[in-house]
Every structure is written in structure tokens, then in C-alpha cells.
Short mmCIF file of C-alpha atoms and ligand atoms in Angstrom, two decimals:
data_model
loop_
_atom_site.label_atom_id
_atom_site.label_comp_id
_atom_site.label_asym_id
_atom_site.label_seq_id
_atom_site.Cartn_x
_atom_site.Cartn_y
_atom_site.Cartn_z
CA MET S 748 -3.19 -26.18 -8.11
CA GLY S 749 -5.09 -24.49 -5.32
CA LEU S 750 -5.93 -20.82 -5.02
CA LYS S 751 -3.28 -20.42 -2.33
CA THR S 752 -0.47 -21.70 -4.53
CA ALA S 753 -1.69 -19.63 -7.46
CA ALA S 754 -1.67 -16.50 -5.30
CA LEU S 755 1.75 -17.38 -3.89
CA LYS S 756 3.18 -17.70 -7.38
CA LYS S 757 1.92 -14.26 -8.29
CA SER S 758 3.21 -12.54 -5.18
CA ILE S 759 6.67 -13.45 -3.93
CA TRP S 760 7.94 -11.13 -1.18
CA VAL S 761 11.67 -11.37 -0.81
CA PHE S 762 13.84 -10.79 2.23
CA HIS S 763 17.50 -10.26 1.53
CA VAL S 764 19.86 -12.06 3.91
CA ALA S 765 23.43 -10.87 3.45
CA CYS S 766 25.68 -13.55 4.99
CA SER S 767 28.95 -11.66 4.55
CA PRO S 768 29.00 -11.33 0.75
CA CYS S 769 31.49 -9.12 -1.10
CA ASN S 770 28.56 -6.78 -1.87
CA ASN S 771 28.67 -7.42 -5.58
CA CYS S 772 25.78 -9.87 -5.50
CA ASP S 773 23.71 -7.36 -3.51
CA ILE S 774 24.20 -4.72 -6.17
CA GLU S 775 22.98 -7.18 -8.80
CA ILE S 776 19.88 -7.77 -6.66
CA LEU S 777 19.18 -4.05 -6.51
CA ASP S 778 19.41 -4.01 -10.31
CA LEU S 779 16.32 -6.19 -10.37
CA LEU S 780 14.23 -3.39 -8.88
CA THR S 781 15.32 -0.76 -11.40
CA PRO S 782 13.17 0.23 -14.42
CA ARG S 783 15.15 -2.03 -16.71
CA PHE S 784 14.08 -5.30 -15.06
CA ASP S 785 11.27 -4.15 -12.73
CA VAL S 786 10.38 -7.41 -11.00
CA GLU S 787 7.32 -5.77 -9.43
CA ARG S 788 5.66 -6.68 -12.76
CA PHE S 789 5.64 -10.27 -11.45
CA GLY S 790 4.66 -9.27 -7.93
CA ILE S 791 8.16 -9.62 -6.50
CA ILE S 792 9.01 -6.95 -3.94
CA LEU S 793 11.67 -6.57 -1.29
CA VAL S 794 10.35 -6.48 2.28
CA GLY S 795 12.13 -5.41 5.43
CA SER S 796 11.13 -8.23 7.75
CA PRO S 797 11.65 -12.00 7.43
CA ARG S 798 8.17 -12.53 8.88
CA HIS S 799 6.59 -10.97 5.80
CA ALA S 800 8.78 -12.89 3.37
CA ASP S 801 8.00 -15.81 1.07
CA ALA S 802 11.56 -16.14 -0.16
CA LEU S 803 14.94 -15.67 1.44
CA LEU S 804 17.61 -14.36 -0.88
CA ILE S 805 20.90 -15.47 0.64
CA THR S 806 24.22 -14.09 -0.57
CA GLY S 807 27.77 -14.68 0.57
CA VAL S 808 29.60 -17.37 2.52
CA CYS S 809 28.30 -18.19 5.94
CA ASN S 810 31.00 -17.74 8.56
CA ARG S 811 30.88 -18.77 12.22
CA HIS S 812 29.30 -15.54 13.43
CA VAL S 813 26.57 -15.42 10.82
CA THR S 814 25.47 -19.05 11.15
CA PRO S 815 23.21 -18.69 14.24
CA ARG S 816 21.69 -15.54 12.76
CA LEU S 817 20.95 -17.30 9.49
CA ILE S 818 19.21 -20.13 11.35
CA GLU S 819 17.21 -17.61 13.42
CA THR S 820 16.15 -15.77 10.25
CA TYR S 821 15.07 -19.01 8.63
CA ARG S 822 12.98 -19.89 11.67
CA ALA S 823 11.41 -16.41 11.71
CA THR S 824 10.20 -16.75 8.13
CA ALA S 825 6.56 -17.73 7.70
CA LYS S 826 6.32 -21.07 5.87
CA PRO S 827 5.96 -22.00 3.04
CA CYS S 828 9.13 -20.27 1.95
CA VAL S 829 11.81 -20.74 -0.69
CA CYS S 830 15.53 -20.16 -0.16
CA PHE S 831 17.43 -18.71 -3.08
CA LEU S 832 21.18 -19.19 -2.80
CA PHE S 833 22.40 -16.29 -4.89
CA GLY S 834 25.95 -16.37 -6.20
CA ALA S 835 28.79 -18.86 -6.24
CA CYS S 836 29.67 -18.07 -2.62
CA SER S 837 26.40 -19.25 -1.19
CA CYS S 838 26.05 -22.15 -3.65
CA GLN S 839 29.39 -23.87 -3.04
CA GLY S 840 31.71 -21.53 -1.16
CA ASN S 841 33.51 -20.07 -4.17
CA VAL S 842 37.23 -19.44 -3.47
CA PHE S 843 36.53 -19.23 0.24
CA LYS S 844 35.65 -22.90 0.50
CA GLY S 845 37.80 -24.64 3.08
CA GLY S 846 38.81 -21.36 4.69
CA TYR S 847 39.25 -21.35 8.46
CA ASN S 848 36.15 -19.22 8.91
CA VAL S 849 33.84 -21.17 6.59
CA PRO S 850 33.07 -24.38 8.44
CA ARG S 851 29.88 -25.29 6.61
CA LEU S 852 28.04 -24.36 3.45
CA ILE S 853 24.70 -22.59 3.55
CA ASP S 854 22.61 -25.42 2.10
CA GLU S 855 23.96 -27.80 4.74
CA ILE S 856 23.01 -25.39 7.50
CA ILE S 857 19.48 -24.87 6.19
CA LEU S 858 18.86 -28.57 5.47
CA GLU S 859 20.00 -29.39 8.98
CA GLU S 860 17.45 -26.92 10.38
CA ASP S 861 14.61 -28.04 8.10
CA PRO S 862 15.11 -31.17 5.95
CA ASN S 863 12.14 -30.22 3.72
CA ALA S 864 13.44 -26.77 2.81
CA ILE S 865 13.11 -25.73 -0.83
CA ILE S 866 16.51 -24.54 -2.02
CA VAL S 867 17.24 -22.96 -5.41
CA TYR S 868 20.82 -22.47 -6.55
CA ILE S 869 21.69 -19.52 -8.76
CA PRO S 870 25.40 -19.76 -9.66
CA GLY S 871 27.59 -16.97 -11.00
CA CYS S 872 30.03 -14.48 -9.54
CA PRO S 873 27.91 -12.40 -9.47
CA PRO S 874 24.94 -13.92 -11.36
CA LYS S 875 23.26 -11.68 -13.90
CA PRO S 876 19.78 -10.35 -13.07
CA GLU S 877 18.47 -12.50 -15.94
CA ALA S 878 19.85 -15.57 -14.15
CA MET S 879 17.98 -14.52 -11.04
CA ILE S 880 14.70 -14.21 -12.95
CA ALA S 881 15.33 -17.62 -14.59
CA GLY S 882 15.95 -19.10 -11.12
CA VAL S 883 12.69 -17.70 -9.78
CA VAL S 884 10.79 -19.10 -12.77
CA LYS S 885 12.31 -22.54 -12.18
CA ALA S 886 11.45 -22.43 -8.50
CA LEU S 887 7.86 -21.44 -9.25
CA SER S 888 7.41 -24.27 -11.74
CA VAL S 889 8.37 -26.75 -9.01
CA LEU S 890 5.98 -25.39 -6.36
CA MET Y 585 -30.77 -5.20 5.35
CA GLU Y 586 -28.24 -3.97 7.87
CA VAL Y 587 -26.35 -7.25 7.71
CA PHE Y 588 -26.33 -7.05 3.91
CA ASN Y 589 -25.10 -3.45 4.16
CA TYR Y 590 -22.35 -4.41 6.57
CA LEU Y 591 -21.14 -7.54 4.79
CA VAL Y 592 -21.69 -6.89 1.08
CA PHE Y 593 -22.55 -3.37 -0.10
CA PRO Y 594 -21.22 -0.83 0.74
CA GLY Y 595 -19.53 -2.63 3.60
CA PHE Y 596 -16.98 -5.38 3.84
CA LEU Y 597 -16.96 -6.95 0.37
CA PHE Y 598 -17.35 -3.77 -1.66
CA ALA Y 599 -14.87 -1.85 0.48
CA THR Y 600 -12.38 -4.71 0.16
CA VAL Y 601 -12.57 -4.78 -3.62
CA ALA Y 602 -12.55 -0.99 -3.96
CA GLY Y 603 -9.74 -0.66 -1.43
CA LEU Y 604 -7.56 -3.28 -3.08
CA LEU Y 605 -8.09 -1.69 -6.49
CA THR Y 606 -7.17 1.69 -5.00
CA TRP Y 607 -4.05 0.22 -3.46
CA TRP Y 608 -3.15 -1.24 -6.85
CA LEU Y 609 -3.73 2.15 -8.49
CA ASP Y 610 -1.37 3.68 -5.95
CA ARG Y 611 1.32 1.12 -6.75
CA LYS Y 612 0.81 1.44 -10.49
CA VAL Y 613 1.04 5.25 -10.45
CA THR Y 614 4.13 4.96 -8.24
CA ALA Y 615 5.69 2.62 -10.78
CA ARG Y 616 4.87 4.95 -13.67
CA VAL Y 617 6.36 7.90 -11.77
CA GLN Y 618 9.55 5.86 -11.38
CA TYR Y 619 9.47 4.93 -15.08
CA ARG Y 620 8.63 1.28 -14.40
CA VAL Y 621 5.81 -0.85 -15.74
CA GLY Y 622 4.28 -1.75 -12.39
CA PRO Y 623 2.19 -4.68 -11.17
CA PRO Y 624 -0.87 -6.11 -12.97
CA TRP Y 625 -4.35 -5.21 -11.70
CA TYR Y 626 -4.87 -8.40 -9.66
CA GLN Y 627 -1.59 -7.94 -7.78
CA THR Y 628 -3.05 -6.71 -4.50
CA PHE Y 629 -5.70 -9.47 -4.52
CA ALA Y 630 -2.96 -12.06 -4.98
CA ASP Y 631 -0.98 -10.48 -2.13
CA VAL Y 632 -3.88 -10.65 0.31
CA VAL Y 633 -4.97 -14.18 -0.67
CA LYS Y 634 -1.39 -15.35 -0.30
CA LEU Y 635 -1.05 -13.74 3.14
CA MET Y 636 -4.30 -15.37 4.27
CA GLY Y 637 -2.89 -18.77 3.37
CA LYS Y 638 0.41 -18.43 5.20
CA GLU Y 639 1.54 -19.47 8.63
CA VAL Y 640 0.96 -17.03 11.52
CA LEU Y 641 4.09 -16.85 13.63
CA ILE Y 642 3.68 -15.70 17.21
CA PRO Y 643 6.88 -14.28 18.74
CA GLU Y 644 8.16 -15.97 21.87
CA ASN Y 645 7.54 -13.10 24.28
CA ALA Y 646 4.31 -11.84 22.73
CA ARG Y 647 0.97 -11.47 24.48
CA LYS Y 648 -1.02 -13.92 22.40
CA THR Y 649 -4.58 -12.60 22.84
CA GLY Y 650 -3.80 -8.94 22.22
CA PHE Y 651 -1.46 -9.78 19.38
CA LEU Y 652 -4.08 -11.80 17.50
CA LEU Y 653 -7.14 -9.73 18.44
CA ALA Y 654 -5.76 -6.39 17.23
CA PRO Y 655 -5.92 -7.10 13.46
CA ILE Y 656 -9.49 -8.42 13.73
CA VAL Y 657 -10.71 -5.33 15.58
CA ALA Y 658 -8.90 -3.05 13.12
CA LEU Y 659 -10.49 -4.86 10.17
CA SER Y 660 -14.02 -4.72 11.58
CA ALA Y 661 -13.66 -1.04 12.49
CA SER Y 662 -12.60 -0.20 8.93
CA ALA Y 663 -15.49 -2.21 7.51
CA LEU Y 664 -17.90 -0.44 9.88
CA VAL Y 665 -16.78 3.02 8.89
CA ALA Y 666 -16.90 2.08 5.18
CA THR Y 667 -20.47 0.83 5.64
CA MET Y 668 -21.61 3.92 7.52
CA ILE Y 669 -20.11 6.35 5.02
CA GLY Y 670 -21.64 4.43 2.11
CA VAL Y 671 -25.11 4.16 3.65
CA PHE Y 672 -25.26 7.79 4.83
CA ASN Y 673 -24.16 8.95 1.38
CA MET Y 674 -27.00 7.02 -0.25
CA ASN Y 675 -29.62 8.07 2.28
CA TRP Y 676 -28.98 11.48 3.85
CA SER Y 677 -31.50 11.04 6.63
CA ALA Y 678 -30.17 7.62 7.71
CA GLY Y 679 -27.73 9.15 10.18
CA PHE Y 680 -28.18 10.26 13.77
CA VAL Y 681 -27.19 13.43 15.59
CA GLY Y 682 -23.45 13.50 16.17
CA ASP Y 683 -22.56 10.71 13.76
CA ILE Y 684 -19.66 12.74 12.41
CA ILE Y 685 -18.03 12.50 15.85
CA VAL Y 686 -18.58 8.74 15.77
CA PHE Y 687 -16.81 8.66 12.38
CA TRP Y 688 -13.92 10.56 13.77
CA TYR Y 689 -13.33 8.12 16.59
CA ILE Y 690 -13.92 4.96 14.59
CA LEU Y 691 -11.35 6.23 12.10
CA THR Y 692 -8.75 6.26 14.87
CA ILE Y 693 -9.44 2.66 15.94
CA PRO Y 694 -7.26 1.01 13.25
CA SER Y 695 -4.29 3.14 14.36
CA ILE Y 696 -4.92 2.35 18.02
CA MET Y 697 -5.14 -1.36 17.22
CA LEU Y 698 -1.84 -1.15 15.34
CA ILE Y 699 -0.30 0.42 18.43
CA LEU Y 700 -1.74 -2.23 20.76
CA GLY Y 701 -0.81 -5.12 18.47
CA ALA Y 702 2.75 -3.91 17.99
CA ALA Y 703 3.16 -3.32 21.72
CA ALA Y 704 1.81 -6.80 22.45
CA SER Y 705 4.30 -8.42 20.08
CA GLY Y 706 7.19 -7.54 22.37
CA GLY Y 707 9.73 -6.96 19.59
CA PRO Y 708 12.11 -3.99 19.78
CA LEU Y 709 11.41 -2.70 16.25
CA SER Y 710 7.65 -3.00 16.79
CA SER Y 711 7.93 -1.06 20.04
CA VAL Y 712 9.78 1.78 18.34
CA GLY Y 713 7.15 1.75 15.60
CA SER Y 714 4.26 1.81 18.04
CA SER Y 715 5.73 4.68 20.07
CA ARG Y 716 6.08 6.67 16.85
CA GLU Y 717 2.52 5.83 15.85
CA ILE Y 718 1.23 7.16 19.19
CA LYS Y 719 3.07 10.43 18.66
CA MET Y 720 1.81 10.71 15.12
CA LEU Y 721 -1.78 10.00 16.19
CA LEU Y 722 -1.54 12.81 18.76
CA ALA Y 723 -0.01 15.10 16.16
CA TYR Y 724 -2.37 14.77 13.21
CA GLU Y 725 -5.62 14.60 15.16
CA VAL Y 726 -5.32 18.25 16.27
CA PRO Y 727 -5.60 19.93 12.83
CA PHE Y 728 -8.03 17.21 11.68
CA ILE Y 729 -10.46 17.99 14.50
CA ILE Y 730 -10.19 21.74 13.90
CA VAL Y 731 -11.05 21.24 10.22
CA ILE Y 732 -14.02 19.00 11.03
CA THR Y 733 -15.22 21.56 13.57
CA MET Y 734 -14.97 24.22 10.89
CA ILE Y 735 -17.24 22.18 8.64
CA ILE Y 736 -19.69 21.54 11.47
CA PHE Y 737 -19.91 25.27 12.17
CA LYS Y 738 -20.28 26.13 8.51
CA ALA Y 739 -23.04 23.62 7.82
CA ASP Y 740 -24.54 24.28 11.26
CA THR Y 741 -25.29 20.60 11.81
CA LEU Y 742 -23.70 17.69 13.66
CA SER Y 743 -24.90 15.01 11.26
CA PHE Y 744 -23.03 13.65 8.27
CA GLY Y 745 -26.12 13.59 6.05
CA GLY Y 746 -26.87 17.16 7.08
CA ILE Y 747 -23.46 18.33 5.86
CA ILE Y 748 -24.03 16.74 2.45
CA LYS Y 749 -27.53 18.23 2.31
CA TYR Y 750 -26.13 21.68 3.17
CA GLN Y 751 -23.67 21.37 0.29
CA ALA Y 752 -26.44 20.31 -2.09
CA GLY Y 753 -28.18 23.60 -1.24
CA HIS Y 754 -25.27 26.03 -0.87
CA GLY Y 755 -22.62 24.51 -3.16
CA PRO Y 756 -19.65 22.43 -1.99
CA ILE Y 757 -17.62 23.73 0.94
CA LEU Y 758 -14.48 23.34 -1.17
CA TYR Y 759 -15.49 26.30 -3.35
CA SER Y 760 -14.44 28.94 -0.84
CA VAL Y 761 -11.10 30.16 0.52
CA SER Y 762 -11.59 28.54 3.91
CA GLY Y 763 -12.73 25.35 2.17
CA VAL Y 764 -9.58 25.12 0.05
CA ILE Y 765 -7.31 25.65 3.06
CA GLY Y 766 -9.28 23.10 5.06
CA PHE Y 767 -9.09 20.62 2.21
CA ILE Y 768 -5.30 20.88 2.02
CA VAL Y 769 -4.98 20.38 5.78
CA ALA Y 770 -7.37 17.40 5.70
CA LEU Y 771 -5.52 15.86 2.74
CA LEU Y 772 -2.23 15.91 4.66
CA CYS Y 773 -3.96 14.45 7.73
CA VAL Y 774 -5.37 11.65 5.54
CA GLN Y 775 -1.85 11.03 4.25
CA ALA Y 776 -0.70 10.59 7.84
CA LYS Y 777 -3.71 8.44 8.75
CA LEU Y 778 -2.82 6.08 5.91
CA GLY Y 779 0.80 6.06 7.06
CA LEU Y 780 2.18 6.97 3.65
CA VAL Y 781 5.43 8.77 2.89
CA PRO Y 782 6.34 11.48 4.07
CA PHE Y 783 4.53 10.42 7.26
CA ASP Y 784 5.49 6.75 7.33
CA ALA Y 785 7.90 6.99 10.27
CA PRO Y 786 6.06 4.22 12.22
CA GLU Y 787 6.48 1.76 9.36
CA ALA Y 788 9.74 2.99 7.84
CA GLU Y 789 10.51 0.01 5.58
CA THR Y 790 14.13 1.04 5.07
CA GLU Y 791 14.82 2.04 8.66
CA LEU Y 792 12.74 -0.20 10.95
CA GLY Y 793 12.07 -2.92 8.38
CA GLY Y 794 8.30 -2.60 8.59
CA GLY Y 795 8.30 -1.13 12.12
CA ILE Y 796 4.84 -1.42 13.56
CA LEU Y 797 4.02 -4.44 11.37
CA TYR Y 798 7.43 -6.08 11.81
CA ASP Y 799 6.30 -9.03 13.92
CA TYR Y 800 3.08 -9.77 12.07
CA SER Y 801 2.95 -12.56 9.50
CA GLY Y 802 0.43 -14.53 7.52
CA ALA Y 803 -3.28 -13.93 8.04
CA ALA Y 804 -2.76 -11.34 10.81
CA LEU Y 805 -0.62 -9.23 8.50
CA GLY Y 806 -3.19 -9.77 5.75
CA ALA Y 807 -5.95 -8.44 8.03
CA PHE Y 808 -3.96 -5.30 8.75
CA LYS Y 809 -3.22 -4.81 5.05
CA LEU Y 810 -6.92 -5.23 4.28
CA ALA Y 811 -7.89 -2.75 6.98
CA LYS Y 812 -5.47 -0.26 5.50
CA ALA Y 813 -6.76 -0.89 1.98
CA MET Y 814 -10.33 -0.24 3.20
CA LEU Y 815 -9.23 3.01 4.80
CA PHE Y 816 -7.55 3.89 1.52
CA TYR Y 817 -11.00 3.67 -0.08
CA THR Y 818 -12.96 5.17 2.83
CA LEU Y 819 -10.92 8.27 3.65
CA PRO Y 820 -11.10 9.84 0.15
CA ILE Y 821 -14.88 9.21 0.15
CA PHE Y 822 -15.02 10.85 3.58
CA MET Y 823 -13.16 13.86 2.18
CA ILE Y 824 -15.49 14.07 -0.82
CA SER Y 825 -18.51 13.91 1.47
CA LEU Y 826 -17.24 16.66 3.76
CA PHE Y 827 -15.79 19.05 1.20
CA TRP Y 828 -16.99 18.22 -2.26
CA GLY Y 829 -20.72 17.59 -2.14
CA GLY Y 830 -20.70 13.88 -1.43
CA VAL Y 831 -21.38 10.97 -3.75
CA GLN Y 832 -24.71 11.99 -5.27
CA ILE Y 833 -26.10 8.78 -6.66
CA GLY Y 834 -29.50 10.26 -7.48
CA ASN Y 835 -28.76 12.58 -10.39
CA GLY Y 836 -27.54 11.05 -13.68
CA LEU Y 837 -23.83 11.85 -13.82
CA GLY Y 838 -23.41 11.87 -10.02
CA ILE Y 839 -21.52 8.57 -9.91
CA LEU Y 840 -19.18 9.58 -12.71
CA TRP Y 841 -18.34 12.87 -10.99
CA ALA Y 842 -17.79 11.08 -7.72
CA VAL Y 843 -15.40 8.59 -9.36
CA LEU Y 844 -13.46 11.41 -11.01
CA LYS Y 845 -13.16 13.32 -7.73
CA TYR Y 846 -12.11 10.09 -6.02
CA LEU Y 847 -9.41 9.36 -8.60
CA LEU Y 848 -8.15 12.93 -8.36
CA ILE Y 849 -7.73 12.66 -4.59
CA ILE Y 850 -5.99 9.27 -4.90
CA VAL Y 851 -3.56 10.55 -7.51
CA LEU Y 852 -2.85 13.63 -5.36
CA ILE Y 853 -2.07 11.40 -2.37
CA THR Y 854 0.15 9.16 -4.51
CA LEU Y 855 2.04 12.09 -5.98
CA ILE Y 856 2.66 13.60 -2.54
CA ARG Y 857 3.97 10.20 -1.46
CA ASN Y 858 6.29 9.93 -4.43
CA THR Y 859 7.80 13.39 -4.37
CA ASN Y 860 8.70 13.66 -0.69
CA PRO Y 861 11.27 12.01 1.54
CA ARG Y 862 10.33 10.59 4.93
CA LEU Y 863 10.21 13.09 7.79
CA ARG Y 864 11.64 12.36 11.23
CA ILE Y 865 9.07 11.94 13.99
CA ASP Y 866 9.97 15.28 15.63
CA GLN Y 867 9.61 17.03 12.27
CA ILE Y 868 6.21 15.41 11.82
CA MET Y 869 5.06 16.64 15.25
CA LYS Y 870 6.33 20.16 14.54
CA PHE Y 871 4.66 20.14 11.13
CA PHE Y 872 1.25 19.09 12.42
CA TRP Y 873 1.19 21.03 15.68
CA GLY Y 874 2.82 24.10 14.16
CA LYS Y 875 2.12 24.91 10.54
CA LEU Y 876 -0.93 22.78 9.91
CA THR Y 877 -2.71 23.68 13.14
CA LEU Y 878 -2.09 27.34 12.33
CA LEU Y 879 -3.48 26.85 8.81
CA ALA Y 880 -6.51 25.05 10.22
CA ILE Y 881 -7.18 27.90 12.66
CA VAL Y 882 -6.87 30.42 9.81
CA ALA Y 883 -9.39 28.38 7.82
CA PHE Y 884 -11.69 28.30 10.83
CA ILE Y 885 -11.55 32.08 11.31
CA LEU Y 886 -12.12 32.69 7.59
CA SER Y 887 -15.11 30.40 7.61
CA VAL Y 888 -16.60 32.22 10.61
CA LEU Y 889 -16.16 35.47 8.65
CA GLY Y 890 -17.99 33.77 5.78
CA ILE Y 891 -15.14 33.75 3.24
S1 SF4 W 2208 29.48 -14.87 -5.54
FE1 SF4 W 2208 31.09 -13.48 -6.22
S2 SF4 W 2208 30.08 -11.48 -6.33
FE2 SF4 W 2208 28.77 -12.80 -5.10
S3 SF4 W 2208 29.37 -12.41 -2.99
FE3 SF4 W 2208 30.57 -14.17 -3.70
S4 SF4 W 2208 32.48 -13.28 -4.44
FE4 SF4 W 2208 30.98 -11.62 -4.30
#
């Protein structure tokens, strides 16, 4: 493991991409920053620009309007980057799967843009913050 | 010797390590204020190493040369000012006449490079950030210059080493009414120079998403972060040198006192940053051109009267 990877593992900057979620997943994400979980202990912070990010945290189902924006955000992220699909909606469409406004799932869209993308699925509706931390740990052990 | 001074001690390498540790201290104190545990001590080092290893994205309608040159110039300017302050503190006669004016303008170069780089990136959020940074630069320089002029008049010398020597003879400038007022004004100017809350309108994480740094990524962003970390180390030392007798390495406990003064200033800056909301850009201009300039003039008059 090189120095670069070691540093990357200790400092994951996250950009939150809300692809029309119901807002419940987003509240669970904010829980991660509170004193109870405090992910800054592991070097994880939220940043405001995809260009600074090492990880995209994607919530919600991707409808027709959001799709080009999601692709643009993915292309604006400096590689290497990890995509976390947070919540049942972004993992497999949840109850909205097959709806008229959900033509494709998020992992299909991202894999079409970049076949080598690293995608981590964190299921749950919404997932607990502990599940999120477990997901990050799994992703880091693969890197 | 000069190359060693510039690259290792007290220049680039030392300033980098000290600056990154200071930045970590700032984050740790912030976390403790918010009742969190906070990052481990190597966090900022990991951040910078990671940024250095990442891809540099250049926006489609950016001016390539200016966009990539700006962080390098900012970084070398910060290293230069760190070197000069360190060397002149160790050897009071190493300076030249008017070096304090040179300090003042080198200290503005990182901000100017941020403005140029953000303007060259061609992004809308960066442009808003850079226009705010210009306004802020114009705002905080006025009281800052008045305070520096006050010190020059008081010590009756234009050289940095001379000011420290004056304080060694007459006691620190801080221990007088005009000195205290000047110190408060300078502290707030340093806060603005570092772009910390309440004066972080150009960056505005929650509003502009990083503003002036929005379009930077990878090593270029890392260079800017490093430049800022070096300033985070340099500016408190600059304040100590001007107001508080400098870093006197010669006499036994000098280093210990200097470190304590340094930590005190850092914690003050961090506490100001944690207890205040962000000001709008017009409020910042009014604050600096109104209240602080007035305070600085009062300090100047008091110092002429010898109080
Ligand atoms: S997974 Fe559940 S909580 Fe999350 S956005 Fe979808 S419906 Fe809402």
C-alpha cells in the first residue's frame, strides 16, 4: 500500500449528491456529523464542491431531470473517487422502481459513464448511521 | 545558507509542519468546542498528502496558465514570508531598511493569487468568491496599515529587527493602552487574512460551496491549503514580533514563552471563529472601514500621546 492510498484512507472528503430523495436519508447523513458519531475522528468531512471530494454520497432515485446532472457531477469529481449509494432508493429503486419517471437506476447510469467506478451499496430505508460507517469501512478495505 | 533557510528552517519545511499542526489544533479545538472528539494529530498531513496525489481537473473554460500558476506563486510567497520572519527573529540585524513594508505586501500575495486563480477558472461560484475576496482585501488592509504605521512611529524605525530590539529595551508594545487596542484590531485583520469565520464570505462553504476554491482540485487545491496553513503559522508569529517582544531564542525560557504566546493567539482566533456567524460582505466592509479603522486611528493618536 503506497503513501497515497494510506493518506486517502485517512482523509475521505464527501460530497452529498441529493438525487431527489425523500430527505430522510439526508437527515441520517447529518447525524453522522453530530457529537454522537463524529466522523471527523476518521477524517471524513463534508465538502461543498465535487472537485474537492473523494466520495460521492448519492441518495434518492434518479429521475429524468437529475440524470444529466448526476453524470456531470461524477465527471467533475477528481479521481480516484468512490460512490456510496445511500438508501434503498439509490440501491435498487425502492417502491419507486418501474415508475414512469425512474427510467434507470443510479448504478447503471454511473457504470455507463465510467465502467471502472467503485460503487458501494448501503441498503436501508433510511440506513442507520452505523450502517453508513460499516459501508465506509468495507469500501476502504477494498481500496 | 540562504537556500537552507528558505527550504528547511525556518522556511518551507518547518513552516509546513508548524502550519499543518496549527491547522490541526484549530480543528481539534473547534471539535472540542462543539463537544466532539475531533481528528487525530496527523489528520492535516493526511489531507495534504492525499490532495497531492489526486487528479487536477481543469475546467473547460479556464485559462490554463493562470489557473495553475496561481497556487504555486501563493505557496512560494507564503514560504518566503515565513523564512524572512523566522530569520529576522533569530538575527535582529539581518533585515534591511523598510523590510516591514516588504512583509506587508508579500502577505497580500496569497490573497491576490487566490483572486487571480479563481477569476481564471471561469466558474460562476469562483467569480463571486473572487469578487468578495477583492472587497475584503480592500477592507481589512486599511486598519492593518494604520496599526503597522502606529508601531513604526512608536519604535521609530522602519526595520522589523529594529522593532523587536526596541521592545527588548522598552518592554513589549502590547503593554500599553494603544498597544492593546492595536493588538485587537490586528487580530481581527489576521482573522480576515486567514479567511476564517466571521470573515469567510469569499469561501462560504455552506453558501458558495467553497467559493474561491470551488474549481480547484488535487495538487492545486493542496498547494492553496498549504499556503494557508503556512500563513496560519506565520501571521501569529508576525503579531508576536510586532506587539509582544518577538521570539527571543537567546535567553533560556524565550522559546517556551514564545510557544505559549503563539498558542494563546491561535486559541483566541479559533474561539472567535467558533462563536460568531458569518458576516455578509457589506457588513464586513462597514466593520473594517468604520469601527476598526476608527479604533486604529484612536490607537494611533494614543500612541503619539505616549499612552
Ligand atoms: S431510501 Fe427511504 S428514506 Fe432514503 S430517500 Fe429513499 S424513501 Fe427516503
